mmCIF file of N, CA, C and O in Angstrom:
data_model
loop_
_atom_site.group_PDB
_atom_site.id
_atom_site.type_symbol
_atom_site.label_atom_id
_atom_site.label_comp_id
_atom_site.label_asym_id
_atom_site.label_seq_id
_atom_site.Cartn_x
_atom_site.Cartn_y
_atom_site.Cartn_z
ATOM 1 N N MET A 22 -6.019 -3.501 -18.387
ATOM 2 C CA MET A 22 -6.947 -4.348 -17.611
ATOM 3 C C MET A 22 -6.393 -4.938 -16.326
ATOM 4 O O MET A 22 -7.009 -4.864 -15.210
ATOM 5 N N ALA A 23 -5.089 -5.304 -16.348
ATOM 6 C CA ALA A 23 -4.472 -5.959 -15.184
ATOM 7 C C ALA A 23 -4.355 -4.938 -14.102
ATOM 8 O O ALA A 23 -4.454 -5.172 -12.875
ATOM 9 N N MET A 24 -3.970 -3.595 -14.464
ATOM 10 C CA MET A 24 -3.929 -2.668 -13.468
ATOM 11 C C MET A 24 -5.247 -2.264 -12.818
ATOM 12 O O MET A 24 -5.249 -1.932 -11.743
ATOM 13 N N SER A 25 -6.310 -2.352 -13.596
ATOM 14 C CA SER A 25 -7.621 -2.143 -12.978
ATOM 15 C C SER A 25 -7.938 -3.186 -12.110
ATOM 16 O O SER A 25 -8.401 -2.879 -10.869
ATOM 17 N N ILE A 26 -7.576 -4.348 -12.272
ATOM 18 C CA ILE A 26 -7.850 -5.507 -11.268
ATOM 19 C C ILE A 26 -6.876 -5.272 -10.037
ATOM 20 O O ILE A 26 -7.349 -5.370 -8.961
ATOM 21 N N ALA A 27 -5.672 -4.897 -10.432
ATOM 22 C CA ALA A 27 -4.738 -4.709 -9.218
ATOM 23 C C ALA A 27 -5.158 -3.587 -8.367
ATOM 24 O O ALA A 27 -5.118 -3.474 -7.132
ATOM 25 N N HIS A 28 -5.835 -2.418 -8.979
ATOM 26 C CA HIS A 28 -6.237 -1.453 -8.185
ATOM 27 C C HIS A 28 -7.485 -1.896 -7.255
ATOM 28 O O HIS A 28 -7.471 -1.465 -6.143
ATOM 29 N N ARG A 29 -8.324 -2.617 -7.786
ATOM 30 C CA ARG A 29 -9.495 -3.122 -7.102
ATOM 31 C C ARG A 29 -8.950 -4.066 -6.043
ATOM 32 O O ARG A 29 -9.433 -4.038 -4.834
ATOM 33 N N ALA A 30 -8.008 -5.020 -6.321
ATOM 34 C CA ALA A 30 -7.517 -5.898 -5.305
ATOM 35 C C ALA A 30 -6.728 -5.198 -4.092
ATOM 36 O O ALA A 30 -6.923 -5.581 -2.938
ATOM 37 N N THR A 31 -6.032 -4.157 -4.435
ATOM 38 C CA THR A 31 -5.342 -3.373 -3.398
ATOM 39 C C THR A 31 -6.320 -2.631 -2.577
ATOM 40 O O THR A 31 -6.269 -2.542 -1.383
ATOM 41 N N GLY A 32 -7.429 -2.145 -3.179
ATOM 42 C CA GLY A 32 -8.520 -1.511 -2.446
ATOM 43 C C GLY A 32 -9.144 -2.439 -1.476
ATOM 44 O O GLY A 32 -9.446 -2.194 -0.229
ATOM 45 N N ILE A 33 -9.364 -3.752 -1.823
ATOM 46 C CA ILE A 33 -9.908 -4.749 -0.956
ATOM 47 C C ILE A 33 -8.913 -5.110 0.233
ATOM 48 O O ILE A 33 -9.310 -5.197 1.317
ATOM 49 N N ALA A 34 -7.600 -5.202 -0.316
ATOM 50 C CA ALA A 34 -6.617 -5.574 0.822
ATOM 51 C C ALA A 34 -6.544 -4.392 1.880
ATOM 52 O O ALA A 34 -6.227 -4.633 2.899
ATOM 53 N N LEU A 35 -6.917 -3.218 1.494
ATOM 54 C CA LEU A 35 -6.734 -2.162 2.334
ATOM 55 C C LEU A 35 -7.695 -2.195 3.497
ATOM 56 O O LEU A 35 -7.538 -1.760 4.704
ATOM 57 N N TYR A 36 -8.863 -2.756 3.207
ATOM 58 C CA TYR A 36 -9.756 -3.139 4.304
ATOM 59 C C TYR A 36 -9.205 -3.948 5.358
ATOM 60 O O TYR A 36 -9.302 -3.886 6.506
ATOM 61 N N ALA A 37 -8.532 -5.084 4.795
ATOM 62 C CA ALA A 37 -7.993 -6.046 5.904
ATOM 63 C C ALA A 37 -6.944 -5.417 6.545
ATOM 64 O O ALA A 37 -6.667 -5.545 7.743
ATOM 65 N N GLY A 38 -6.096 -4.509 5.986
ATOM 66 C CA GLY A 38 -4.947 -3.864 6.497
ATOM 67 C C GLY A 38 -5.417 -2.845 7.563
ATOM 68 O O GLY A 38 -4.917 -2.670 8.657
ATOM 69 N N THR A 39 -6.700 -2.241 7.303
ATOM 70 C CA THR A 39 -7.201 -1.223 8.255
ATOM 71 C C THR A 39 -7.737 -2.021 9.505
ATOM 72 O O THR A 39 -7.570 -1.394 10.533
ATOM 73 N N VAL A 40 -8.254 -3.230 9.428
ATOM 74 C CA VAL A 40 -8.630 -3.897 10.475
ATOM 75 C C VAL A 40 -7.381 -4.232 11.440
ATOM 76 O O VAL A 40 -7.304 -4.156 12.633
ATOM 77 N N LEU A 41 -6.145 -4.445 10.868
ATOM 78 C CA LEU A 41 -4.975 -4.703 11.613
ATOM 79 C C LEU A 41 -4.680 -3.406 12.360
ATOM 80 O O LEU A 41 -4.079 -3.407 13.445
ATOM 81 N N LEU A 42 -4.818 -2.279 11.629
ATOM 82 C CA LEU A 42 -4.489 -0.942 12.214
ATOM 83 C C LEU A 42 -5.390 -0.790 13.476
ATOM 84 O O LEU A 42 -4.873 -0.370 14.600
ATOM 85 N N VAL A 43 -6.664 -1.116 13.381
ATOM 86 C CA VAL A 43 -7.608 -0.795 14.334
ATOM 87 C C VAL A 43 -7.320 -1.774 15.512
ATOM 88 O O VAL A 43 -7.317 -1.341 16.593
ATOM 89 N N ILE A 44 -6.831 -3.140 15.261
ATOM 90 C CA ILE A 44 -6.522 -3.943 16.356
ATOM 91 C C ILE A 44 -5.290 -3.454 17.238
ATOM 92 O O ILE A 44 -5.220 -3.373 18.326
ATOM 93 N N TRP A 45 -4.361 -2.783 16.323
ATOM 94 C CA TRP A 45 -3.137 -2.241 17.047
ATOM 95 C C TRP A 45 -3.531 -1.042 17.987
ATOM 96 O O TRP A 45 -3.070 -0.881 19.052
ATOM 97 N N LEU A 46 -4.308 -0.166 17.275
ATOM 98 C CA LEU A 46 -4.880 0.980 18.074
ATOM 99 C C LEU A 46 -5.582 0.654 19.239
ATOM 100 O O LEU A 46 -5.490 1.262 20.363
ATOM 101 N N GLY A 47 -6.601 -0.460 19.100
ATOM 102 C CA GLY A 47 -7.333 -0.859 20.233
ATOM 103 C C GLY A 47 -6.541 -1.391 21.227
ATOM 104 O O GLY A 47 -6.683 -1.004 22.565
ATOM 105 N N ALA A 48 -5.618 -2.219 21.004
ATOM 106 C CA ALA A 48 -4.635 -2.804 22.078
ATOM 107 C C ALA A 48 -3.818 -1.734 22.724
ATOM 108 O O ALA A 48 -3.649 -1.732 23.774
ATOM 109 N N ALA A 49 -3.445 -0.737 22.055
ATOM 110 C CA ALA A 49 -2.662 0.410 22.556
ATOM 111 C C ALA A 49 -3.579 1.219 23.482
ATOM 112 O O ALA A 49 -3.116 1.725 24.494
ATOM 113 N N ALA A 50 -4.719 1.284 23.082
ATOM 114 C CA ALA A 50 -5.749 2.060 23.995
ATOM 115 C C ALA A 50 -6.079 1.364 25.215
ATOM 116 O O ALA A 50 -6.309 1.903 26.345
ATOM 117 N N ILE A 51 -5.976 0.078 25.257
ATOM 118 C CA ILE A 51 -6.382 -0.604 26.459
ATOM 119 C C ILE A 51 -5.196 -0.710 27.435
ATOM 120 O O ILE A 51 -5.482 -0.328 28.553
ATOM 121 N N SER A 52 -4.001 -1.161 27.090
ATOM 122 C CA SER A 52 -2.869 -1.275 28.077
ATOM 123 C C SER A 52 -1.680 -1.797 27.195
ATOM 124 O O SER A 52 -1.697 -2.338 26.217
ATOM 125 N N GLN A 53 -0.538 -1.568 28.067
ATOM 126 C CA GLN A 53 0.744 -2.149 27.409
ATOM 127 C C GLN A 53 0.608 -3.519 27.303
ATOM 128 O O GLN A 53 1.234 -4.189 26.387
ATOM 129 N N GLN A 54 -0.008 -4.191 28.325
ATOM 130 C CA GLN A 54 -0.058 -5.689 28.353
ATOM 131 C C GLN A 54 -0.794 -6.159 27.081
ATOM 132 O O GLN A 54 -0.540 -7.311 26.642
ATOM 133 N N ALA A 55 -1.893 -5.439 26.690
ATOM 134 C CA ALA A 55 -2.493 -5.850 25.552
ATOM 135 C C ALA A 55 -1.819 -5.554 24.322
ATOM 136 O O ALA A 55 -2.067 -6.369 23.258
ATOM 137 N N LEU A 56 -1.011 -4.572 24.289
ATOM 138 C CA LEU A 56 -0.211 -4.222 23.097
ATOM 139 C C LEU A 56 0.789 -5.018 22.768
ATOM 140 O O LEU A 56 1.123 -5.276 21.818
ATOM 141 N N ASN A 57 1.501 -5.790 23.826
ATOM 142 C CA ASN A 57 2.663 -6.538 23.719
ATOM 143 C C ASN A 57 2.496 -7.681 22.709
ATOM 144 O O ASN A 57 3.288 -7.867 21.832
ATOM 145 N N PRO A 58 1.299 -8.549 22.968
ATOM 146 C CA PRO A 58 1.330 -9.554 21.961
ATOM 147 C C PRO A 58 0.973 -9.086 20.481
ATOM 148 O O PRO A 58 1.470 -9.740 19.607
ATOM 149 N N VAL A 59 0.336 -8.064 20.355
ATOM 150 C CA VAL A 59 0.130 -7.526 18.987
ATOM 151 C C VAL A 59 1.467 -7.017 18.350
ATOM 152 O O VAL A 59 1.644 -7.380 17.311
ATOM 153 N N ASN A 60 2.179 -6.420 19.210
ATOM 154 C CA ASN A 60 3.584 -5.870 18.681
ATOM 155 C C ASN A 60 4.292 -7.165 18.391
ATOM 156 O O ASN A 60 5.172 -7.246 17.445
ATOM 157 N N ASP A 61 4.312 -8.186 19.225
ATOM 158 C CA ASP A 61 5.176 -9.526 18.885
ATOM 159 C C ASP A 61 4.542 -10.040 17.614
ATOM 160 O O ASP A 61 5.491 -10.485 16.892
ATOM 161 N N LEU A 62 3.285 -10.150 17.369
ATOM 162 C CA LEU A 62 2.744 -10.698 16.043
ATOM 163 C C LEU A 62 3.118 -9.842 14.880
ATOM 164 O O LEU A 62 3.785 -10.295 13.985
ATOM 165 N N TYR A 63 3.015 -8.554 14.982
ATOM 166 C CA TYR A 63 3.397 -7.727 13.912
ATOM 167 C C TYR A 63 4.872 -7.541 13.689
ATOM 168 O O TYR A 63 5.371 -7.209 12.495
ATOM 169 N N GLY A 64 5.625 -7.854 14.777
ATOM 170 C CA GLY A 64 7.181 -7.759 14.678
ATOM 171 C C GLY A 64 7.732 -9.241 14.081
ATOM 172 O O GLY A 64 8.886 -9.157 13.827
ATOM 173 N N SER A 65 6.891 -10.124 14.028
ATOM 174 C CA SER A 65 7.419 -11.466 13.606
ATOM 175 C C SER A 65 7.638 -11.300 12.059
ATOM 176 O O SER A 65 7.139 -10.479 11.493
ATOM 177 N N TRP A 66 8.321 -12.315 11.411
ATOM 178 C CA TRP A 66 8.663 -12.257 10.006
ATOM 179 C C TRP A 66 7.265 -12.234 9.163
ATOM 180 O O TRP A 66 7.215 -11.596 8.280
ATOM 181 N N PHE A 67 6.304 -13.111 9.669
ATOM 182 C CA PHE A 67 5.059 -13.107 8.982
ATOM 183 C C PHE A 67 4.319 -11.713 9.068
ATOM 184 O O PHE A 67 3.788 -11.253 8.174
ATOM 185 N N GLY A 68 4.304 -11.162 10.336
ATOM 186 C CA GLY A 68 3.689 -9.986 10.431
ATOM 187 C C GLY A 68 4.531 -8.790 9.681
ATOM 188 O O GLY A 68 3.816 -7.946 9.046
ATOM 189 N N GLN A 69 5.684 -8.900 9.510
ATOM 190 C CA GLN A 69 6.451 -7.920 8.743
ATOM 191 C C GLN A 69 6.140 -7.981 7.286
ATOM 192 O O GLN A 69 5.979 -7.056 6.514
ATOM 193 N N LEU A 70 5.970 -9.361 6.942
ATOM 194 C CA LEU A 70 5.510 -9.583 5.427
ATOM 195 C C LEU A 70 4.223 -9.057 5.147
ATOM 196 O O LEU A 70 3.991 -8.369 4.130
ATOM 197 N N VAL A 71 3.271 -9.303 6.108
ATOM 198 C CA VAL A 71 1.915 -8.732 5.779
ATOM 199 C C VAL A 71 1.948 -7.034 5.839
ATOM 200 O O VAL A 71 1.328 -6.477 5.033
ATOM 201 N N LEU A 72 2.702 -6.549 6.904
ATOM 202 C CA LEU A 72 2.706 -5.055 6.871
ATOM 203 C C LEU A 72 3.496 -4.503 5.628
ATOM 204 O O LEU A 72 3.052 -3.442 5.083
ATOM 205 N N PHE A 73 4.503 -5.199 5.026
ATOM 206 C CA PHE A 73 5.093 -4.715 3.878
ATOM 207 C C PHE A 73 4.150 -4.758 2.653
ATOM 208 O O PHE A 73 4.075 -3.841 1.882
ATOM 209 N N GLY A 74 3.431 -5.875 2.636
ATOM 210 C CA GLY A 74 2.385 -5.868 1.516
ATOM 211 C C GLY A 74 1.307 -4.907 1.710
ATOM 212 O O GLY A 74 0.823 -4.359 0.739
ATOM 213 N N TYR A 75 0.898 -4.539 2.950
ATOM 214 C CA TYR A 75 -0.022 -3.573 3.322
ATOM 215 C C TYR A 75 0.420 -2.232 2.812
ATOM 216 O O TYR A 75 -0.242 -1.370 2.140
ATOM 217 N N THR A 76 1.767 -1.939 3.132
ATOM 218 C CA THR A 76 2.347 -0.661 2.582
ATOM 219 C C THR A 76 2.359 -0.489 1.100
ATOM 220 O O THR A 76 2.059 0.484 0.555
ATOM 221 N N TRP A 77 2.743 -1.626 0.386
ATOM 222 C CA TRP A 77 2.714 -1.635 -1.022
ATOM 223 C C TRP A 77 1.306 -1.429 -1.519
ATOM 224 O O TRP A 77 1.101 -0.556 -2.441
ATOM 225 N N ALA A 78 0.311 -2.066 -0.890
ATOM 226 C CA ALA A 78 -1.027 -1.982 -1.421
ATOM 227 C C ALA A 78 -1.530 -0.451 -1.244
ATOM 228 O O ALA A 78 -2.198 0.069 -2.141
ATOM 229 N N ILE A 79 -1.204 0.214 -0.075
ATOM 230 C CA ILE A 79 -1.713 1.511 -0.082
ATOM 231 C C ILE A 79 -1.064 2.594 -0.880
ATOM 232 O O ILE A 79 -1.729 3.442 -1.396
ATOM 233 N N LEU A 80 0.264 2.237 -1.197
ATOM 234 C CA LEU A 80 0.894 3.141 -2.111
ATOM 235 C C LEU A 80 0.502 2.925 -3.501
ATOM 236 O O LEU A 80 0.306 3.956 -4.261
ATOM 237 N N HIS A 81 0.422 1.652 -3.903
ATOM 238 C CA HIS A 81 -0.159 1.358 -5.237
ATOM 239 C C HIS A 81 -1.436 1.913 -5.462
ATOM 240 O O HIS A 81 -1.763 2.430 -6.590
ATOM 241 N N HIS A 82 -2.387 1.699 -4.581
ATOM 242 C CA HIS A 82 -3.721 2.282 -4.576
ATOM 243 C C HIS A 82 -3.782 3.739 -4.713
ATOM 244 O O HIS A 82 -4.551 4.312 -5.589
ATOM 245 N N MET A 83 -2.981 4.355 -3.914
ATOM 246 C CA MET A 83 -2.711 5.951 -3.931
ATOM 247 C C MET A 83 -2.336 6.397 -5.222
ATOM 248 O O MET A 83 -2.863 7.257 -5.922
ATOM 249 N N LEU A 84 -1.221 5.764 -5.765
ATOM 250 C CA LEU A 84 -0.836 6.146 -7.285
ATOM 251 C C LEU A 84 -1.753 5.849 -8.231
ATOM 252 O O LEU A 84 -1.849 6.660 -9.234
ATOM 253 N N GLY A 85 -2.584 4.817 -8.194
ATOM 254 C CA GLY A 85 -3.635 4.417 -9.032
ATOM 255 C C GLY A 85 -4.700 5.485 -9.027
ATOM 256 O O GLY A 85 -5.231 5.768 -10.070
ATOM 257 N N GLY A 86 -4.965 6.007 -7.865
ATOM 258 C CA GLY A 86 -5.894 7.120 -7.792
ATOM 259 C C GLY A 86 -5.319 8.288 -8.428
ATOM 260 O O GLY A 86 -6.159 9.260 -9.004
ATOM 261 N N ILE A 87 -4.207 8.639 -8.174
ATOM 262 C CA ILE A 87 -3.540 9.861 -8.986
ATOM 263 C C ILE A 87 -3.620 9.653 -10.454
ATOM 264 O O ILE A 87 -3.895 10.641 -11.283
ATOM 265 N N ARG A 88 -3.332 8.391 -10.869
ATOM 266 C CA ARG A 88 -3.470 8.039 -12.315
ATOM 267 C C ARG A 88 -4.931 8.328 -12.904
ATOM 268 O O ARG A 88 -4.889 8.964 -13.840
ATOM 269 N N HIS A 89 -5.868 7.945 -12.126
ATOM 270 C CA HIS A 89 -7.210 8.120 -12.577
ATOM 271 C C HIS A 89 -7.626 9.661 -12.457
ATOM 272 O O HIS A 89 -8.309 10.137 -13.381
ATOM 273 N N PHE A 90 -6.904 10.322 -11.577
ATOM 274 C CA PHE A 90 -7.250 11.787 -11.576
ATOM 275 C C PHE A 90 -6.530 12.557 -12.680
ATOM 276 O O PHE A 90 -7.214 13.277 -13.237
ATOM 277 N N ILE A 91 -5.544 11.966 -13.179
ATOM 278 C CA ILE A 91 -4.966 12.650 -14.315
ATOM 279 C C ILE A 91 -5.723 12.337 -15.522
ATOM 280 O O ILE A 91 -5.981 13.296 -16.426
ATOM 281 N N TRP A 92 -6.359 11.067 -15.621
ATOM 282 C CA TRP A 92 -7.150 10.776 -16.702
ATOM 283 C C TRP A 92 -8.400 11.609 -16.623
ATOM 284 O O TRP A 92 -9.080 11.841 -17.712
ATOM 285 N N ASP A 93 -8.826 12.048 -15.407
ATOM 286 C CA ASP A 93 -10.084 12.830 -15.509
ATOM 287 C C ASP A 93 -9.975 14.110 -16.247
ATOM 288 O O ASP A 93 -10.924 14.704 -16.732
ATOM 289 N N PHE A 94 -8.788 14.556 -16.484
ATOM 290 C CA PHE A 94 -8.400 15.827 -17.259
ATOM 291 C C PHE A 94 -8.091 15.427 -18.708
ATOM 292 O O PHE A 94 -7.672 16.274 -19.445
ATOM 293 N N ILE A 95 -8.269 14.153 -19.047
ATOM 294 C CA ILE A 95 -8.060 13.746 -20.479
ATOM 295 C C ILE A 95 -6.573 13.950 -20.845
ATOM 296 O O ILE A 95 -6.210 14.124 -21.898
ATOM 297 N N ILE A 96 -5.743 13.563 -19.880
ATOM 298 C CA ILE A 96 -4.407 13.527 -19.985
ATOM 299 C C ILE A 96 -3.810 12.301 -20.058
ATOM 300 O O ILE A 96 -4.105 11.421 -19.111
ATOM 301 N N GLY A 97 -2.980 11.790 -20.992
ATOM 302 C CA GLY A 97 -2.484 10.500 -21.022
ATOM 303 C C GLY A 97 -3.350 9.448 -21.335
ATOM 304 O O GLY A 97 -3.196 8.267 -21.053
ATOM 305 N N MET A 98 -4.296 9.675 -22.233
ATOM 306 C CA MET A 98 -5.308 8.633 -22.740
ATOM 307 C C MET A 98 -4.906 7.840 -23.860
ATOM 308 O O MET A 98 -5.483 7.060 -24.242
ATOM 309 N N GLU A 99 -3.703 8.437 -24.505
ATOM 310 C CA GLU A 99 -3.307 7.657 -25.740
ATOM 311 C C GLU A 99 -2.842 6.261 -25.342
ATOM 312 O O GLU A 99 -2.316 6.196 -24.287
ATOM 313 N N PRO A 100 -2.930 5.390 -26.276
ATOM 314 C CA PRO A 100 -2.558 3.965 -25.829
ATOM 315 C C PRO A 100 -1.059 3.865 -25.254
ATOM 316 O O PRO A 100 -0.999 3.182 -24.314
ATOM 317 N N GLY A 101 -0.105 4.415 -25.790
ATOM 318 C CA GLY A 101 1.339 4.291 -25.353
ATOM 319 C C GLY A 101 1.346 4.985 -23.965
ATOM 320 O O GLY A 101 2.037 4.484 -23.190
ATOM 321 N N ARG A 102 0.671 6.184 -23.769
ATOM 322 C CA ARG A 102 0.784 6.926 -22.583
ATOM 323 C C ARG A 102 0.010 6.051 -21.428
ATOM 324 O O ARG A 102 0.508 6.139 -20.311
ATOM 325 N N ARG A 103 -1.146 5.506 -21.842
ATOM 326 C CA ARG A 103 -1.831 4.766 -20.708
ATOM 327 C C ARG A 103 -1.044 3.727 -20.260
ATOM 328 O O ARG A 103 -0.944 3.473 -18.984
ATOM 329 N N GLU A 104 -0.355 2.989 -21.082
ATOM 330 C CA GLU A 104 0.656 1.843 -20.617
ATOM 331 C C GLU A 104 1.620 2.420 -19.842
ATOM 332 O O GLU A 104 2.172 1.924 -18.809
ATOM 333 N N ALA A 105 2.431 3.607 -20.289
ATOM 334 C CA ALA A 105 3.421 4.208 -19.608
ATOM 335 C C ALA A 105 3.041 4.573 -18.159
ATOM 336 O O ALA A 105 3.677 4.336 -17.227
ATOM 337 N N LEU A 106 1.848 5.184 -18.018
ATOM 338 C CA LEU A 106 1.277 5.584 -16.727
ATOM 339 C C LEU A 106 1.108 4.267 -15.898
ATOM 340 O O LEU A 106 1.270 4.410 -14.592
ATOM 341 N N ALA A 107 0.562 3.247 -16.418
ATOM 342 C CA ALA A 107 0.403 2.018 -15.604
ATOM 343 C C ALA A 107 1.562 1.414 -15.159
ATOM 344 O O ALA A 107 1.813 0.957 -13.946
ATOM 345 N N TRP A 108 2.624 1.353 -16.077
ATOM 346 C CA TRP A 108 3.903 0.909 -15.637
ATOM 347 C C TRP A 108 4.647 1.807 -14.593
ATOM 348 O O TRP A 108 5.167 1.507 -13.562
ATOM 349 N N ALA A 109 4.384 3.182 -14.742
ATOM 350 C CA ALA A 109 4.890 4.076 -13.652
ATOM 351 C C ALA A 109 4.180 3.777 -12.397
ATOM 352 O O ALA A 109 4.982 4.063 -11.316
ATOM 353 N N ASN A 110 2.953 3.620 -12.475
ATOM 354 C CA ASN A 110 2.266 3.240 -11.218
ATOM 355 C C ASN A 110 2.822 1.983 -10.431
ATOM 356 O O ASN A 110 3.018 2.148 -9.240
ATOM 357 N N LEU A 111 3.089 1.079 -11.177
ATOM 358 C CA LEU A 111 3.711 -0.192 -10.620
ATOM 359 C C LEU A 111 5.023 0.067 -10.073
ATOM 360 O O LEU A 111 5.353 -0.250 -9.018
ATOM 361 N N ALA A 112 5.915 0.636 -10.917
ATOM 362 C CA ALA A 112 7.323 0.916 -10.565
ATOM 363 C C ALA A 112 7.287 1.877 -9.431
ATOM 364 O O ALA A 112 8.117 1.634 -8.314
ATOM 365 N N GLY A 113 6.516 2.851 -9.377
ATOM 366 C CA GLY A 113 6.531 3.857 -8.421
ATOM 367 C C GLY A 113 6.012 3.292 -7.007
ATOM 368 O O GLY A 113 6.658 3.721 -6.105
ATOM 369 N N SER A 114 5.112 2.458 -7.125
ATOM 370 C CA SER A 114 4.686 1.886 -5.730
ATOM 371 C C SER A 114 5.758 0.987 -5.106
ATOM 372 O O SER A 114 5.818 0.981 -4.055
ATOM 373 N N ILE A 115 6.426 0.263 -6.041
ATOM 374 C CA ILE A 115 7.537 -0.644 -5.441
ATOM 375 C C ILE A 115 8.579 0.374 -5.035
ATOM 376 O O ILE A 115 9.156 0.003 -3.880
ATOM 377 N N VAL A 116 8.973 1.285 -5.631
ATOM 378 C CA VAL A 116 10.175 2.233 -5.250
ATOM 379 C C VAL A 116 9.656 2.974 -3.863
ATOM 380 O O VAL A 116 10.457 2.869 -3.005
ATOM 381 N N LEU A 117 8.508 3.374 -3.797
ATOM 382 C CA LEU A 117 8.056 4.094 -2.591
ATOM 383 C C LEU A 117 7.972 3.162 -1.428
ATOM 384 O O LEU A 117 8.251 3.520 -0.345
ATOM 385 N N THR A 118 7.483 1.877 -1.689
ATOM 386 C CA THR A 118 7.494 0.979 -0.612
ATOM 387 C C THR A 118 8.787 0.690 -0.038
ATOM 388 O O THR A 118 9.037 0.720 1.150
ATOM 389 N N LEU A 119 9.757 0.370 -0.884
ATOM 390 C CA LEU A 119 11.187 0.110 -0.399
ATOM 391 C C LEU A 119 11.869 1.450 0.176
ATOM 392 O O LEU A 119 12.482 1.404 1.292
ATOM 393 N N LEU A 120 11.328 2.605 -0.274
ATOM 394 C CA LEU A 120 11.827 3.767 0.380
ATOM 395 C C LEU A 120 11.213 3.994 1.856
ATOM 396 O O LEU A 120 12.099 4.308 2.699
ATOM 397 N N VAL A 121 10.080 3.774 1.837
ATOM 398 C CA VAL A 121 9.267 3.905 3.149
ATOM 399 C C VAL A 121 9.903 2.967 4.192
ATOM 400 O O VAL A 121 10.248 3.292 5.297
ATOM 401 N N TRP A 122 10.095 1.707 3.731
ATOM 402 C CA TRP A 122 10.697 0.657 4.711
ATOM 403 C C TRP A 122 12.018 0.956 4.969
ATOM 404 O O TRP A 122 12.520 0.543 6.112
ATOM 405 N N THR A 123 12.727 1.442 4.014
ATOM 406 C CA THR A 123 14.337 1.752 4.343
ATOM 407 C C THR A 123 14.333 2.799 5.304
ATOM 408 O O THR A 123 15.137 2.644 6.296
ATOM 409 N N VAL A 124 13.568 3.895 5.196
ATOM 410 C CA VAL A 124 13.683 5.056 6.020
ATOM 411 C C VAL A 124 13.179 4.794 7.544
ATOM 412 O O VAL A 124 13.712 4.986 8.453
ATOM 413 N N PHE A 125 11.962 4.169 7.519
ATOM 414 C CA PHE A 125 11.225 4.014 8.771
ATOM 415 C C PHE A 125 11.388 2.777 9.479
ATOM 416 O O PHE A 125 10.933 2.587 10.700
ATOM 417 N N VAL A 126 11.698 1.642 8.761
ATOM 418 C CA VAL A 126 11.786 0.340 9.457
ATOM 419 C C VAL A 126 13.357 -0.213 9.481
ATOM 420 O O VAL A 126 13.777 -0.531 10.490
ATOM 421 N N TRP A 127 13.768 -0.396 8.308
ATOM 422 C CA TRP A 127 15.057 -0.974 8.362
ATOM 423 C C TRP A 127 16.339 -0.154 8.850
ATOM 424 O O TRP A 127 17.073 -0.747 9.532
ATOM 425 N N VAL A 128 16.171 1.223 8.702
ATOM 426 C CA VAL A 128 17.283 1.933 9.142
ATOM 427 C C VAL A 128 16.841 2.558 10.495
ATOM 428 O O VAL A 128 17.680 2.577 11.397
ATOM 429 N N GLY A 129 15.682 3.061 10.582
ATOM 430 C CA GLY A 129 15.178 3.673 11.745
ATOM 431 C C GLY A 129 14.936 2.723 12.966
ATOM 432 O O GLY A 129 15.186 2.800 13.979
#
């Protein structure tokens, strides 16, 4: 039940994150002067925290979708396997988020 709620919550969070992406793309399309304050906001500690959360939300939601796709084939529906897939979804989203940020933000 908790993973179902988390899947719905991340889906809702993706709407807000997509608005941030549209703002960034819109500012980039207007001019460099319009893009600078957006980059400053997104580059701040708060902006980085929000973008980190957005990255986790998109990866968690994606893995949840894959989990549901697996269940569509009646695979992993046993009680122990359902819980294992739910934990794998959570652990996978955390690991992938850290991997993405390590490769593309912290190191790059």
